[in-house]
mmCIF file of C-alpha atoms in Angstrom:
data_model
loop_
_atom_site.group_PDB
_atom_site.id
_atom_site.type_symbol
_atom_site.label_atom_id
_atom_site.label_comp_id
_atom_site.label_asym_id
_atom_site.label_seq_id
_atom_site.Cartn_x
_atom_site.Cartn_y
_atom_site.Cartn_z
ATOM 1 C CA MET A 1 0.000 0.000 0.000
ATOM 2 C CA LEU A 2 1.551 3.302 -1.114
ATOM 3 C CA ARG A 3 2.022 5.873 1.608
ATOM 4 C CA GLN A 4 3.936 9.106 2.164
ATOM 5 C CA GLU A 5 5.869 10.979 4.845
ATOM 6 C CA LEU A 6 7.004 14.581 5.153
ATOM 7 C CA LYS A 7 10.012 15.598 7.257
ATOM 8 C CA GLU A 8 12.155 18.657 7.868
ATOM 9 C CA LEU A 9 15.899 18.809 8.327
ATOM 10 C CA THR A 10 17.984 21.822 9.350
ATOM 11 C CA VAL A 11 21.655 22.028 8.418
ATOM 12 C CA SER A 12 23.688 24.641 10.288
ATOM 13 C CA THR A 13 26.591 25.908 8.212
ATOM 14 C CA ARG A 14 29.791 27.674 9.260
ATOM 15 C CA GLY A 15 29.900 29.681 6.046
ATOM 16 C CA ARG A 16 30.795 28.876 2.436
ATOM 17 C CA GLY A 17 31.586 25.247 1.713
ATOM 18 C CA PHE A 18 30.197 21.737 1.452
ATOM 19 C CA TYR A 19 28.300 20.019 4.257
ATOM 20 C CA GLU A 20 27.592 16.367 3.626
ATOM 21 C CA CYS A 21 24.095 15.383 4.715
ATOM 22 C CA THR A 22 23.789 11.897 3.184
ATOM 23 C CA GLU A 23 23.730 10.309 6.655
ATOM 24 C CA GLN A 24 21.106 12.705 8.008
ATOM 25 C CA ILE A 25 18.841 12.111 5.025
ATOM 26 C CA SER A 26 19.381 8.341 5.169
ATOM 27 C CA SER A 27 18.439 8.448 8.845
ATOM 28 C CA ILE A 28 15.042 9.773 7.742
ATOM 29 C CA VAL A 29 14.575 7.471 4.729
ATOM 30 C CA GLU A 30 15.603 4.174 6.322
ATOM 31 C CA PRO A 31 13.398 4.235 9.454
ATOM 32 C CA SER A 32 10.381 5.124 7.267
ATOM 33 C CA GLY A 33 10.203 1.485 6.260
ATOM 34 C CA ILE A 34 9.610 2.433 2.618
ATOM 35 C CA GLN A 35 11.349 -0.248 0.526
ATOM 36 C CA VAL A 36 10.668 1.159 -2.935
ATOM 37 C CA GLY A 37 9.740 4.753 -3.661
ATOM 38 C CA VAL A 38 11.130 8.214 -4.229
ATOM 39 C CA ALA A 39 12.549 10.911 -1.951
ATOM 40 C CA THR A 40 12.126 14.574 -2.933
ATOM 41 C CA LEU A 41 14.481 17.015 -1.201
ATOM 42 C CA HIS A 42 13.779 20.737 -1.365
ATOM 43 C CA LEU A 43 16.059 23.421 0.071
ATOM 44 C CA GLN A 44 14.070 26.489 1.105
ATOM 45 C CA HIS A 45 16.745 29.079 0.228
ATOM 46 C CA THR A 46 18.110 31.020 -2.750
ATOM 47 C CA SER A 47 21.775 31.317 -1.781
ATOM 48 C CA ALA A 48 22.710 27.677 -1.110
ATOM 49 C CA SER A 49 22.333 24.499 -3.187
ATOM 50 C CA LEU A 50 21.721 20.767 -2.900
ATOM 51 C CA LEU A 51 24.386 18.921 -4.850
ATOM 52 C CA ILE A 52 25.107 15.264 -5.438
ATOM 53 C CA GLN A 53 28.862 14.881 -5.847
ATOM 54 C CA GLU A 54 31.861 12.653 -5.309
ATOM 55 C CA ASN A 55 32.225 11.631 -1.666
ATOM 56 C CA ALA A 56 35.734 10.169 -1.761
ATOM 57 C CA ASP A 57 38.550 12.688 -2.341
ATOM 58 C CA PRO A 58 37.782 16.006 -0.506
ATOM 59 C CA GLU A 59 39.963 17.743 -3.118
ATOM 60 C CA VAL A 60 36.998 17.416 -5.511
ATOM 61 C CA ARG A 61 34.934 19.769 -3.336
ATOM 62 C CA ARG A 62 37.855 22.181 -2.973
ATOM 63 C CA ASP A 63 38.277 22.196 -6.763
ATOM 64 C CA LEU A 64 34.539 22.831 -7.213
ATOM 65 C CA GLU A 65 34.832 25.749 -4.790
ATOM 66 C CA ARG A 66 37.855 27.141 -6.635
ATOM 67 C CA PHE A 67 36.147 26.806 -10.018
ATOM 68 C CA PHE A 68 32.923 28.504 -8.886
ATOM 69 C CA GLY A 69 34.936 31.199 -7.090
ATOM 70 C CA ARG A 70 36.599 32.063 -10.385
ATOM 71 C CA LEU A 71 33.417 31.706 -12.489
ATOM 72 C CA VAL A 72 31.283 33.879 -10.183
ATOM 73 C CA PRO A 73 33.754 36.083 -8.300
ATOM 74 C CA ASP A 74 32.742 37.848 -5.096
ATOM 75 C CA GLY A 75 32.637 41.596 -5.611
ATOM 76 C CA ASP A 76 32.202 41.340 -9.410
ATOM 77 C CA LYS A 77 31.403 44.860 -10.655
ATOM 78 C CA ILE A 78 28.644 43.488 -12.904
ATOM 79 C CA PHE A 79 26.397 43.087 -9.837
ATOM 80 C CA ARG A 80 24.209 45.869 -8.411
ATOM 81 C CA HIS A 81 22.380 43.860 -5.707
ATOM 82 C CA THR A 82 25.172 44.336 -3.168
ATOM 83 C CA ALA A 83 23.381 45.532 -0.011
ATOM 84 C CA GLU A 84 24.131 42.309 1.867
ATOM 85 C CA GLY A 85 27.777 42.152 0.814
ATOM 86 C CA GLU A 86 30.087 41.085 -1.978
ATOM 87 C CA ASP A 87 29.122 37.407 -1.659
ATOM 88 C CA ASP A 88 25.346 37.985 -1.808
ATOM 89 C CA MET A 89 24.714 38.093 -5.562
ATOM 90 C CA PRO A 90 27.396 35.470 -6.350
ATOM 91 C CA ALA A 91 25.497 33.174 -3.952
ATOM 92 C CA HIS A 92 22.288 33.657 -5.968
ATOM 93 C CA VAL A 93 24.117 32.986 -9.259
ATOM 94 C CA ARG A 94 25.791 29.824 -7.896
ATOM 95 C CA THR A 95 22.343 28.630 -6.770
ATOM 96 C CA ALA A 96 20.873 29.299 -10.233
ATOM 97 C CA LEU A 97 23.752 27.325 -11.810
ATOM 98 C CA THR A 98 23.142 24.302 -9.565
ATOM 99 C CA ALA A 99 19.873 23.149 -7.912
ATOM 100 C CA VAL A 100 17.682 23.480 -4.840
ATOM 101 C CA ASN A 101 15.750 20.285 -5.324
ATOM 102 C CA LEU A 102 16.620 16.659 -5.926
ATOM 103 C CA SER A 103 14.516 13.539 -6.572
ATOM 104 C CA ILE A 104 16.145 10.269 -5.627
ATOM 105 C CA PRO A 105 14.546 6.826 -5.970
ATOM 106 C CA ILE A 106 14.468 4.500 -2.950
ATOM 107 C CA THR A 107 15.336 0.853 -3.473
ATOM 108 C CA GLU A 108 15.769 -1.933 -0.891
ATOM 109 C CA GLY A 109 14.853 0.597 1.794
ATOM 110 C CA ARG A 110 17.715 2.971 0.917
ATOM 111 C CA LEU A 111 18.438 5.947 -1.352
ATOM 112 C CA ALA A 112 19.489 4.653 -4.784
ATOM 113 C CA LEU A 113 22.764 6.587 -4.765
ATOM 114 C CA GLY A 114 25.789 5.416 -6.697
ATOM 115 C CA THR A 115 28.879 4.166 -4.866
ATOM 116 C CA TRP A 116 30.636 7.529 -5.069
ATOM 117 C CA GLN A 117 27.612 9.798 -4.663
ATOM 118 C CA GLY A 118 27.097 11.905 -1.557
ATOM 119 C CA ILE A 119 24.420 14.551 -0.966
ATOM 120 C CA TYR A 120 25.827 17.944 -0.014
ATOM 121 C CA LEU A 121 24.377 21.190 1.223
ATOM 122 C CA TRP A 122 26.555 23.702 -0.581
ATOM 123 C CA GLU A 123 26.574 26.959 1.377
ATOM 124 C CA HIS A 124 27.393 29.901 -0.886
ATOM 125 C CA ARG A 125 27.308 32.714 1.700
ATOM 126 C CA LEU A 126 30.432 33.539 3.712
ATOM 127 C CA ALA A 127 28.566 33.810 7.029
ATOM 128 C CA PRO A 128 27.046 30.860 8.934
ATOM 129 C CA HIS A 129 23.383 30.103 8.194
ATOM 130 C CA HIS A 130 20.658 27.679 9.257
ATOM 131 C CA ARG A 131 19.353 25.952 6.108
ATOM 132 C CA ARG A 132 16.023 24.118 6.005
ATOM 133 C CA ILE A 133 15.421 21.089 3.778
ATOM 134 C CA THR A 134 11.917 19.679 3.297
ATOM 135 C CA ILE A 135 11.940 15.927 2.594
ATOM 136 C CA HIS A 136 8.979 14.133 1.043
ATOM 137 C CA LEU A 137 8.918 10.341 0.810
ATOM 138 C CA ILE A 138 6.428 8.246 -1.119
ATOM 139 C CA GLY A 139 6.427 4.518 -1.747
ATOM 140 C CA GLU A 140 5.682 1.259 -0.022
ATOM 141 C CA MET B 1 -6.027 8.143 0.380
ATOM 142 C CA LEU B 2 -3.264 9.110 -2.065
ATOM 143 C CA ARG B 3 -4.418 10.599 -5.340
ATOM 144 C CA GLN B 4 -2.957 12.565 -8.229
ATOM 145 C CA GLU B 5 -3.832 15.384 -10.629
ATOM 146 C CA LEU B 6 -2.318 16.533 -13.899
ATOM 147 C CA LYS B 7 -2.649 20.112 -15.147
ATOM 148 C CA GLU B 8 -1.210 22.319 -17.867
ATOM 149 C CA LEU B 9 -0.210 25.968 -17.618
ATOM 150 C CA THR B 10 0.821 28.271 -20.459
ATOM 151 C CA VAL B 11 3.005 31.305 -19.773
ATOM 152 C CA SER B 12 3.146 33.892 -22.560
ATOM 153 C CA THR B 13 6.432 35.765 -22.563
ATOM 154 C CA ARG B 14 7.354 39.119 -24.099
ATOM 155 C CA GLY B 15 10.907 37.964 -24.792
ATOM 156 C CA ARG B 16 13.990 37.403 -22.635
ATOM 157 C CA GLY B 17 13.505 37.865 -18.903
ATOM 158 C CA PHE B 18 11.873 36.498 -15.770
ATOM 159 C CA TYR B 19 8.152 35.810 -15.472
ATOM 160 C CA GLU B 20 7.021 34.934 -11.974
ATOM 161 C CA CYS B 21 4.471 32.130 -11.968
ATOM 162 C CA THR B 22 4.322 31.266 -8.256
ATOM 163 C CA GLU B 23 0.731 32.541 -8.027
ATOM 164 C CA GLN B 24 -0.435 30.652 -11.114
ATOM 165 C CA ILE B 25 1.075 27.419 -9.833
ATOM 166 C CA SER B 26 -0.308 27.964 -6.326
ATOM 167 C CA SER B 27 -3.737 28.522 -7.858
ATOM 168 C CA ILE B 28 -3.489 24.958 -9.199
ATOM 169 C CA VAL B 29 -1.980 23.373 -6.071
ATOM 170 C CA GLU B 30 -4.229 24.935 -3.448
ATOM 171 C CA PRO B 31 -7.665 24.107 -4.938
ATOM 172 C CA SER B 32 -6.543 20.484 -5.408
ATOM 173 C CA GLY B 33 -7.151 19.944 -1.709
ATOM 174 C CA ILE B 34 -3.894 17.991 -1.407
ATOM 175 C CA GLN B 35 -2.543 18.802 2.073
ATOM 176 C CA VAL B 36 0.723 16.821 1.908
ATOM 177 C CA GLY B 37 2.389 15.677 -1.283
ATOM 178 C CA VAL B 38 4.697 16.746 -4.080
ATOM 179 C CA ALA B 39 4.301 18.930 -7.171
ATOM 180 C CA THR B 40 6.391 18.148 -10.263
ATOM 181 C CA LEU B 41 6.704 20.984 -12.787
ATOM 182 C CA HIS B 42 8.023 20.274 -16.260
ATOM 183 C CA LEU B 43 8.642 22.926 -18.914
ATOM 184 C CA GLN B 44 8.233 21.474 -22.411
ATOM 185 C CA HIS B 45 10.931 23.589 -24.088
ATOM 186 C CA THR B 46 14.693 23.695 -24.623
ATOM 187 C CA SER B 47 15.293 27.457 -24.714
ATOM 188 C CA ALA B 48 13.669 28.574 -21.440
ATOM 189 C CA SER B 49 14.083 27.453 -17.816
ATOM 190 C CA LEU B 50 12.185 26.994 -14.585
ATOM 191 C CA LEU B 51 14.079 28.713 -11.792
ATOM 192 C CA ILE B 52 13.433 29.151 -8.087
ATOM 193 C CA GLN B 53 14.981 32.456 -7.053
ATOM 194 C CA GLU B 54 14.733 35.448 -4.752
ATOM 195 C CA ASN B 55 11.365 37.174 -5.030
ATOM 196 C CA ALA B 56 12.139 40.392 -3.139
ATOM 197 C CA ASP B 57 14.614 42.762 -4.848
ATOM 198 C CA PRO B 58 14.041 42.746 -8.662
ATOM 199 C CA GLU B 59 17.710 43.744 -9.017
ATOM 200 C CA VAL B 60 18.569 40.091 -8.304
ATOM 201 C CA ARG B 61 16.879 39.021 -11.545
ATOM 202 C CA ARG B 62 18.531 41.863 -13.475
ATOM 203 C CA ASP B 63 21.921 40.770 -12.092
ATOM 204 C CA LEU B 64 21.218 37.148 -13.064
ATOM 205 C CA GLU B 65 20.375 38.352 -16.582
ATOM 206 C CA ARG B 66 23.569 40.435 -16.762
ATOM 207 C CA PHE B 67 25.719 37.555 -15.509
ATOM 208 C CA PHE B 68 24.257 35.007 -17.940
ATOM 209 C CA GLY B 69 24.461 37.546 -20.786
ATOM 210 C CA ARG B 70 28.203 37.807 -20.171
ATOM 211 C CA LEU B 71 28.714 34.065 -19.561
ATOM 212 C CA VAL B 72 26.823 32.982 -22.693
ATOM 213 C CA PRO B 73 26.948 35.976 -25.033
ATOM 214 C CA ASP B 74 24.546 36.279 -27.953
ATOM 215 C CA GLY B 75 26.396 35.977 -31.245
ATOM 216 C CA ASP B 76 29.366 34.103 -29.726
ATOM 217 C CA LYS B 77 31.491 32.879 -32.655
ATOM 218 C CA ILE B 78 31.890 29.469 -30.987
ATOM 219 C CA PHE B 79 28.323 28.587 -32.022
ATOM 220 C CA ARG B 80 27.404 27.106 -35.422
ATOM 221 C CA HIS B 81 23.676 26.473 -34.801
ATOM 222 C CA THR B 82 22.698 30.027 -35.739
ATOM 223 C CA ALA B 83 19.839 29.577 -38.234
ATOM 224 C CA GLU B 84 17.274 30.997 -35.801
ATOM 225 C CA GLY B 85 19.401 33.951 -34.753
ATOM 226 C CA GLU B 86 22.199 35.020 -32.438
ATOM 227 C CA ASP B 87 20.165 34.264 -29.292
ATOM 228 C CA ASP B 88 19.170 30.712 -30.313
ATOM 229 C CA MET B 89 22.178 28.682 -29.194
ATOM 230 C CA PRO B 90 22.798 30.856 -26.087
ATOM 231 C CA ALA B 91 19.195 30.046 -25.098
ATOM 232 C CA HIS B 92 19.944 26.307 -25.299
ATOM 233 C CA VAL B 93 23.141 26.729 -23.246
ATOM 234 C CA ARG B 94 21.365 28.795 -20.555
ATOM 235 C CA THR B 95 18.714 26.055 -20.367
ATOM 236 C CA ALA B 96 21.399 23.367 -19.962
ATOM 237 C CA LEU B 97 23.008 25.425 -17.163
ATOM 238 C CA THR B 98 19.714 25.729 -15.255
ATOM 239 C CA ALA B 99 16.689 23.359 -15.259
ATOM 240 C CA VAL B 100 13.421 22.524 -16.987
ATOM 241 C CA ASN B 101 11.917 20.549 -14.149
ATOM 242 C CA LEU B 102 11.342 21.126 -10.459
ATOM 243 C CA SER B 103 9.947 18.949 -7.664
ATOM 244 C CA ILE B 104 8.474 20.822 -4.736
ATOM 245 C CA PRO B 105 6.867 19.221 -1.682
ATOM 246 C CA ILE B 106 3.378 20.322 -0.613
ATOM 247 C CA THR B 107 2.743 20.933 3.076
ATOM 248 C CA GLU B 108 -0.389 22.327 4.780
ATOM 249 C CA GLY B 109 -2.019 22.503 1.353
ATOM 250 C CA ARG B 110 0.657 24.809 -0.105
ATOM 251 C CA LEU B 111 3.979 24.588 -1.934
ATOM 252 C CA ALA B 112 6.789 24.235 0.641
ATOM 253 C CA LEU B 113 8.685 27.266 -0.677
ATOM 254 C CA GLY B 114 10.972 29.295 1.542
ATOM 255 C CA THR B 115 10.027 32.856 2.490
ATOM 256 C CA TRP B 116 12.107 34.414 -0.291
ATOM 257 C CA GLN B 117 11.570 31.771 -2.956
ATOM 258 C CA GLY B 118 9.534 32.492 -6.073
ATOM 259 C CA ILE B 119 9.108 30.242 -9.128
ATOM 260 C CA TYR B 120 10.101 31.892 -12.395
ATOM 261 C CA LEU B 121 9.778 31.027 -16.036
ATOM 262 C CA TRP B 122 13.057 32.349 -17.401
ATOM 263 C CA GLU B 123 12.641 33.106 -21.103
ATOM 264 C CA HIS B 124 16.000 32.985 -22.897
ATOM 265 C CA ARG B 125 14.846 33.892 -26.428
ATOM 266 C CA LEU B 126 14.571 37.547 -27.436
ATOM 267 C CA ALA B 127 11.188 37.108 -29.146
ATOM 268 C CA PRO B 128 7.884 36.439 -27.312
ATOM 269 C CA HIS B 129 6.923 32.783 -26.880
ATOM 270 C CA HIS B 130 4.106 30.685 -25.434
ATOM 271 C CA ARG B 131 5.669 28.279 -22.912
ATOM 272 C CA ARG B 132 3.847 25.172 -21.677
ATOM 273 C CA ILE B 133 4.365 23.766 -18.176
ATOM 274 C CA THR B 134 2.982 20.347 -17.214
ATOM 275 C CA ILE B 135 2.148 20.109 -13.512
ATOM 276 C CA HIS B 136 1.731 16.775 -11.733
ATOM 277 C CA LEU B 137 0.435 16.654 -8.159
ATOM 278 C CA ILE B 138 0.389 13.601 -5.909
ATOM 279 C CA GLY B 139 -0.514 13.366 -2.240
ATOM 280 C CA GLU B 140 -3.515 13.351 0.044
ATOM 281 C CA MET C 1 -5.383 2.670 -8.155
ATOM 282 C CA LEU C 2 -1.943 4.298 -7.798
ATOM 283 C CA ARG C 3 1.002 1.963 -8.180
ATOM 284 C CA GLN C 4 4.741 2.186 -8.760
ATOM 285 C CA GLU C 5 7.563 0.462 -10.623
ATOM 286 C CA LEU C 6 11.325 0.594 -10.304
ATOM 287 C CA LYS C 7 13.648 -0.195 -13.208
ATOM 288 C CA GLU C 8 17.335 0.054 -14.062
ATOM 289 C CA LEU C 9 18.877 1.076 -17.367
ATOM 290 C CA THR C 10 22.550 0.921 -18.340
ATOM 291 C CA VAL C 11 23.918 3.192 -21.056
ATOM 292 C CA SER C 12 27.319 2.238 -22.448
ATOM 293 C CA THR C 13 29.230 5.271 -23.683
ATOM 294 C CA ARG C 14 32.152 5.506 -26.099
ATOM 295 C CA GLY C 15 33.562 8.526 -24.264
ATOM 296 C CA ARG C 16 32.617 12.203 -24.069
ATOM 297 C CA GLY C 17 29.436 13.187 -25.878
ATOM 298 C CA PHE C 18 25.669 12.911 -25.959
ATOM 299 C CA TYR C 19 23.814 9.584 -26.005
ATOM 300 C CA GLU C 20 20.097 9.897 -26.588
ATOM 301 C CA CYS C 21 18.099 7.564 -24.369
ATOM 302 C CA THR C 22 14.560 8.857 -24.922
ATOM 303 C CA GLU C 23 13.574 5.632 -26.704
ATOM 304 C CA GLN C 24 15.069 3.376 -24.050
ATOM 305 C CA ILE C 25 13.259 5.263 -21.286
ATOM 306 C CA SER C 26 10.003 5.334 -23.248
ATOM 307 C CA SER C 27 10.295 1.582 -23.707
ATOM 308 C CA ILE C 28 10.148 1.301 -19.911
ATOM 309 C CA VAL C 29 7.426 3.908 -19.342
ATOM 310 C CA GLU C 30 4.984 2.834 -22.050
ATOM 311 C CA PRO C 31 4.708 -0.905 -21.264
ATOM 312 C CA SER C 32 4.131 -0.046 -17.574
ATOM 313 C CA GLY C 33 0.551 0.827 -18.472
ATOM 314 C CA ILE C 34 0.693 3.956 -16.314
ATOM 315 C CA GLN C 35 -1.462 6.550 -18.094
ATOM 316 C CA VAL C 36 -0.934 9.484 -15.731
ATOM 317 C CA GLY C 37 1.944 9.802 -13.293
ATOM 318 C CA VAL C 38 5.555 10.854 -12.941
ATOM 319 C CA ALA C 39 8.888 9.292 -13.917
ATOM 320 C CA THR C 40 11.960 10.018 -11.795
ATOM 321 C CA LEU C 41 15.308 9.324 -13.468
ATOM 322 C CA HIS C 42 18.470 9.199 -11.385
ATOM 323 C CA LEU C 43 21.971 8.751 -12.795
ATOM 324 C CA GLN C 44 24.251 7.015 -10.273
ATOM 325 C CA HIS C 45 27.459 8.849 -11.249
ATOM 326 C CA THR C 46 29.281 12.126 -10.606
ATOM 327 C CA SER C 47 31.029 12.623 -13.948
ATOM 328 C CA ALA C 48 28.095 12.383 -16.382
ATOM 329 C CA SER C 49 24.723 14.165 -16.565
ATOM 330 C CA LEU C 50 21.110 13.664 -17.579
ATOM 331 C CA LEU C 51 20.066 16.499 -19.865
ATOM 332 C CA ILE C 52 16.863 17.322 -21.689
ATOM 333 C CA GLN C 53 17.792 19.138 -24.878
ATOM 334 C CA GLU C 54 16.905 19.797 -28.491
ATOM 335 C CA ASN C 55 16.599 16.566 -30.486
ATOM 336 C CA ALA C 56 16.496 18.004 -34.013
ATOM 337 C CA ASP C 57 19.742 19.626 -35.218
ATOM 338 C CA PRO C 58 22.792 17.632 -33.954
ATOM 339 C CA GLU C 59 24.790 20.884 -34.206
ATOM 340 C CA VAL C 60 23.080 21.950 -30.950
ATOM 341 C CA ARG C 61 24.838 19.144 -29.061
ATOM 342 C CA ARG C 62 28.153 19.922 -30.756
ATOM 343 C CA ASP C 63 27.768 23.579 -29.750
ATOM 344 C CA LEU C 64 26.947 22.559 -26.153
ATOM 345 C CA GLU C 65 30.100 20.437 -26.144
ATOM 346 C CA ARG C 66 32.209 23.298 -27.526
ATOM 347 C CA PHE C 67 30.786 25.767 -25.006
ATOM 348 C CA PHE C 68 31.355 23.479 -22.000
ATOM 349 C CA GLY C 69 34.818 22.580 -23.300
ATOM 350 C CA ARG C 70 35.728 26.262 -23.224
ATOM 351 C CA LEU C 71 33.958 26.994 -19.904
ATOM 352 C CA VAL C 72 35.537 24.038 -18.071
ATOM 353 C CA PRO C 73 38.732 23.240 -19.987
ATOM 354 C CA ASP C 74 40.464 19.888 -19.574
ATOM 355 C CA GLY C 75 43.806 20.326 -17.859
ATOM 356 C CA ASP C 76 42.863 23.661 -16.240
ATOM 357 C CA LYS C 77 45.645 24.516 -13.768
ATOM 358 C CA ILE C 78 43.057 25.528 -11.148
ATOM 359 C CA PHE C 79 42.331 21.834 -10.483
ATOM 360 C CA ARG C 80 44.323 19.671 -8.047
ATOM 361 C CA HIS C 81 42.212 16.474 -8.232
ATOM 362 C CA THR C 82 44.031 15.199 -11.320
ATOM 363 C CA ALA C 83 44.961 11.610 -10.446
ATOM 364 C CA GLU C 84 42.524 10.165 -12.994
ATOM 365 C CA GLY C 85 43.534 12.536 -15.785
ATOM 366 C CA GLU C 86 42.970 16.000 -17.175
ATOM 367 C CA ASP C 87 39.277 15.344 -17.880
ATOM 368 C CA ASP C 88 38.437 14.029 -14.394
ATOM 369 C CA MET C 89 37.750 17.238 -12.480
ATOM 370 C CA PRO C 90 36.173 19.010 -15.508
ATOM 371 C CA ALA C 91 33.735 16.070 -15.625
ATOM 372 C CA HIS C 92 32.741 16.694 -11.984
ATOM 373 C CA VAL C 93 32.289 20.434 -12.644
ATOM 374 C CA ARG C 94 30.168 19.822 -15.764
ATOM 375 C CA THR C 95 28.004 17.466 -13.703
ATOM 376 C CA ALA C 96 27.593 20.100 -10.964
ATOM 377 C CA LEU C 97 26.572 22.668 -13.616
ATOM 378 C CA THR C 98 23.884 20.365 -15.049
ATOM 379 C CA ALA C 99 21.894 17.581 -13.316
ATOM 380 C CA VAL C 100 21.877 13.902 -12.415
ATOM 381 C CA ASN C 101 18.168 13.604 -11.815
ATOM 382 C CA LEU C 102 15.045 14.513 -13.744
ATOM 383 C CA SER C 103 11.334 14.311 -12.931
ATOM 384 C CA ILE C 104 9.037 14.076 -15.924
ATOM 385 C CA PRO C 105 5.243 13.771 -15.766
ATOM 386 C CA ILE C 106 3.515 10.968 -17.675
ATOM 387 C CA THR C 107 0.375 11.795 -19.635
ATOM 388 C CA GLU C 108 -1.656 9.565 -21.991
ATOM 389 C CA GLY C 109 0.753 6.744 -21.184
ATOM 390 C CA ARG C 110 3.841 8.642 -22.401
ATOM 391 C CA LEU C 111 6.494 10.998 -21.062
ATOM 392 C CA ALA C 112 5.170 14.574 -21.231
ATOM 393 C CA LEU C 113 8.125 15.809 -23.275
ATOM 394 C CA GLY C 114 7.837 18.767 -25.609
ATOM 395 C CA THR C 115 8.070 18.250 -29.373
ATOM 396 C CA TRP C 116 11.778 19.108 -29.502
ATOM 397 C CA GLN C 117 12.832 17.576 -26.194
ATOM 398 C CA GLY C 118 15.041 14.500 -26.057
ATOM 399 C CA ILE C 119 16.611 12.931 -22.964
ATOM 400 C CA TYR C 120 20.388 12.579 -23.179
ATOM 401 C CA LEU C 121 23.043 10.878 -21.135
ATOM 402 C CA TRP C 122 25.880 13.375 -21.370
ATOM 403 C CA GLU C 123 29.177 11.565 -20.837
ATOM 404 C CA HIS C 124 31.859 13.962 -19.586
ATOM 405 C CA ARG C 125 34.799 11.543 -19.349
ATOM 406 C CA LEU C 126 36.973 10.887 -22.399
ATOM 407 C CA ALA C 127 37.042 7.106 -21.890
ATOM 408 C CA PRO C 128 34.048 4.768 -22.410
ATOM 409 C CA HIS C 129 31.930 4.049 -19.326
ATOM 410 C CA HIS C 130 28.887 2.026 -18.314
ATOM 411 C CA ARG C 131 26.373 4.439 -16.767
ATOM 412 C CA ARG C 132 23.472 3.241 -14.607
ATOM 413 C CA ILE C 133 20.133 5.079 -14.470
ATOM 414 C CA THR C 134 17.510 4.188 -11.860
ATOM 415 C CA ILE C 135 13.960 4.850 -13.083
ATOM 416 C CA HIS C 136 11.014 5.153 -10.704
ATOM 417 C CA LEU C 137 7.459 5.350 -12.043
ATOM 418 C CA ILE C 138 4.361 6.176 -10.029
ATOM 419 C CA GLY C 139 0.832 6.756 -11.255
ATOM 420 C CA GLU C 140 -2.187 4.881 -12.507
#
């Protein structure tokens, strides 16, 4: 019998960078008892992203940070929305270039992630923030 | 009892820019009576995007437009698919860099958007277009 | 009566480029008998993407490849995660800039794709790979 669940998760960040939340999300999916289904994750912000990326070598995340820092530089003179600081508009652009929601199938009671896939909250602002993720599960 | 609905929405654009459609989508979600569930939005085009972004300062959207205009310039000599004009291939690239589908949980009968999140149809072509969005709702 | 199905698809690539898999995915969706619902596709890798793009002129895909090749060049000195080769980290960045999951409504027993939309596995590595896609269907 198909059923659903809705949960909330808050990730507290210490400023720009990657915060792995695969374990926290799995600790919601697995106790639900849903064996087959789909998990929808939605981040309720416009200056941070949800990203599935390599979870082995941490240099991958540092390289991603370096690349995005060069592609969307803080303090770029092209931006006029600067009231909240030099990292404000770059954070919105980085979010537009990535994603705030993910849909991941559930199989054998677990997220159907690949061997090297981790789920990250990618904080784009320099200051610490509390980031809310809404998690919807459906399946049986 | 879980149930589903399927709707269509057409957004008529006046050329490149952001068209907020949060209200139009809410006016489909809320009368459905679904209290908890998930809404899947799919844009049936390859030269426009669906983007969740800041809905307060309109300068944010103008800055996004300026940034993407510099990142993917119209008339870039790298492009060979130019039969439909200088903005044709940049529109495809902007679409690839963003998204054409979104999955947003429903809670308390409404889309679980954050305070500052709005849903935008981002038209990338210079000319006006009619853009179709398919909306699937599931929940109870 | 709502029901669900879970399937797996493997796409074998011959190295960097676009591999259309619309037909393969349709050949899972259509026999399911689901008339209205939603298909969730999840690629279990971090160096390839799932992209919905124009399926008419193949020059569009070549232009996308040229643009991304310039935006995220192989061998860029900014990258330190280079153990697997000059195309390794660019493949992760290209994946971050695009998507590994898609949610597409089903209507009249078929994916609700627009006329010009095809679903592509975009291989970002230079060498051939076997890429796994998990496909979840729900509907009735």
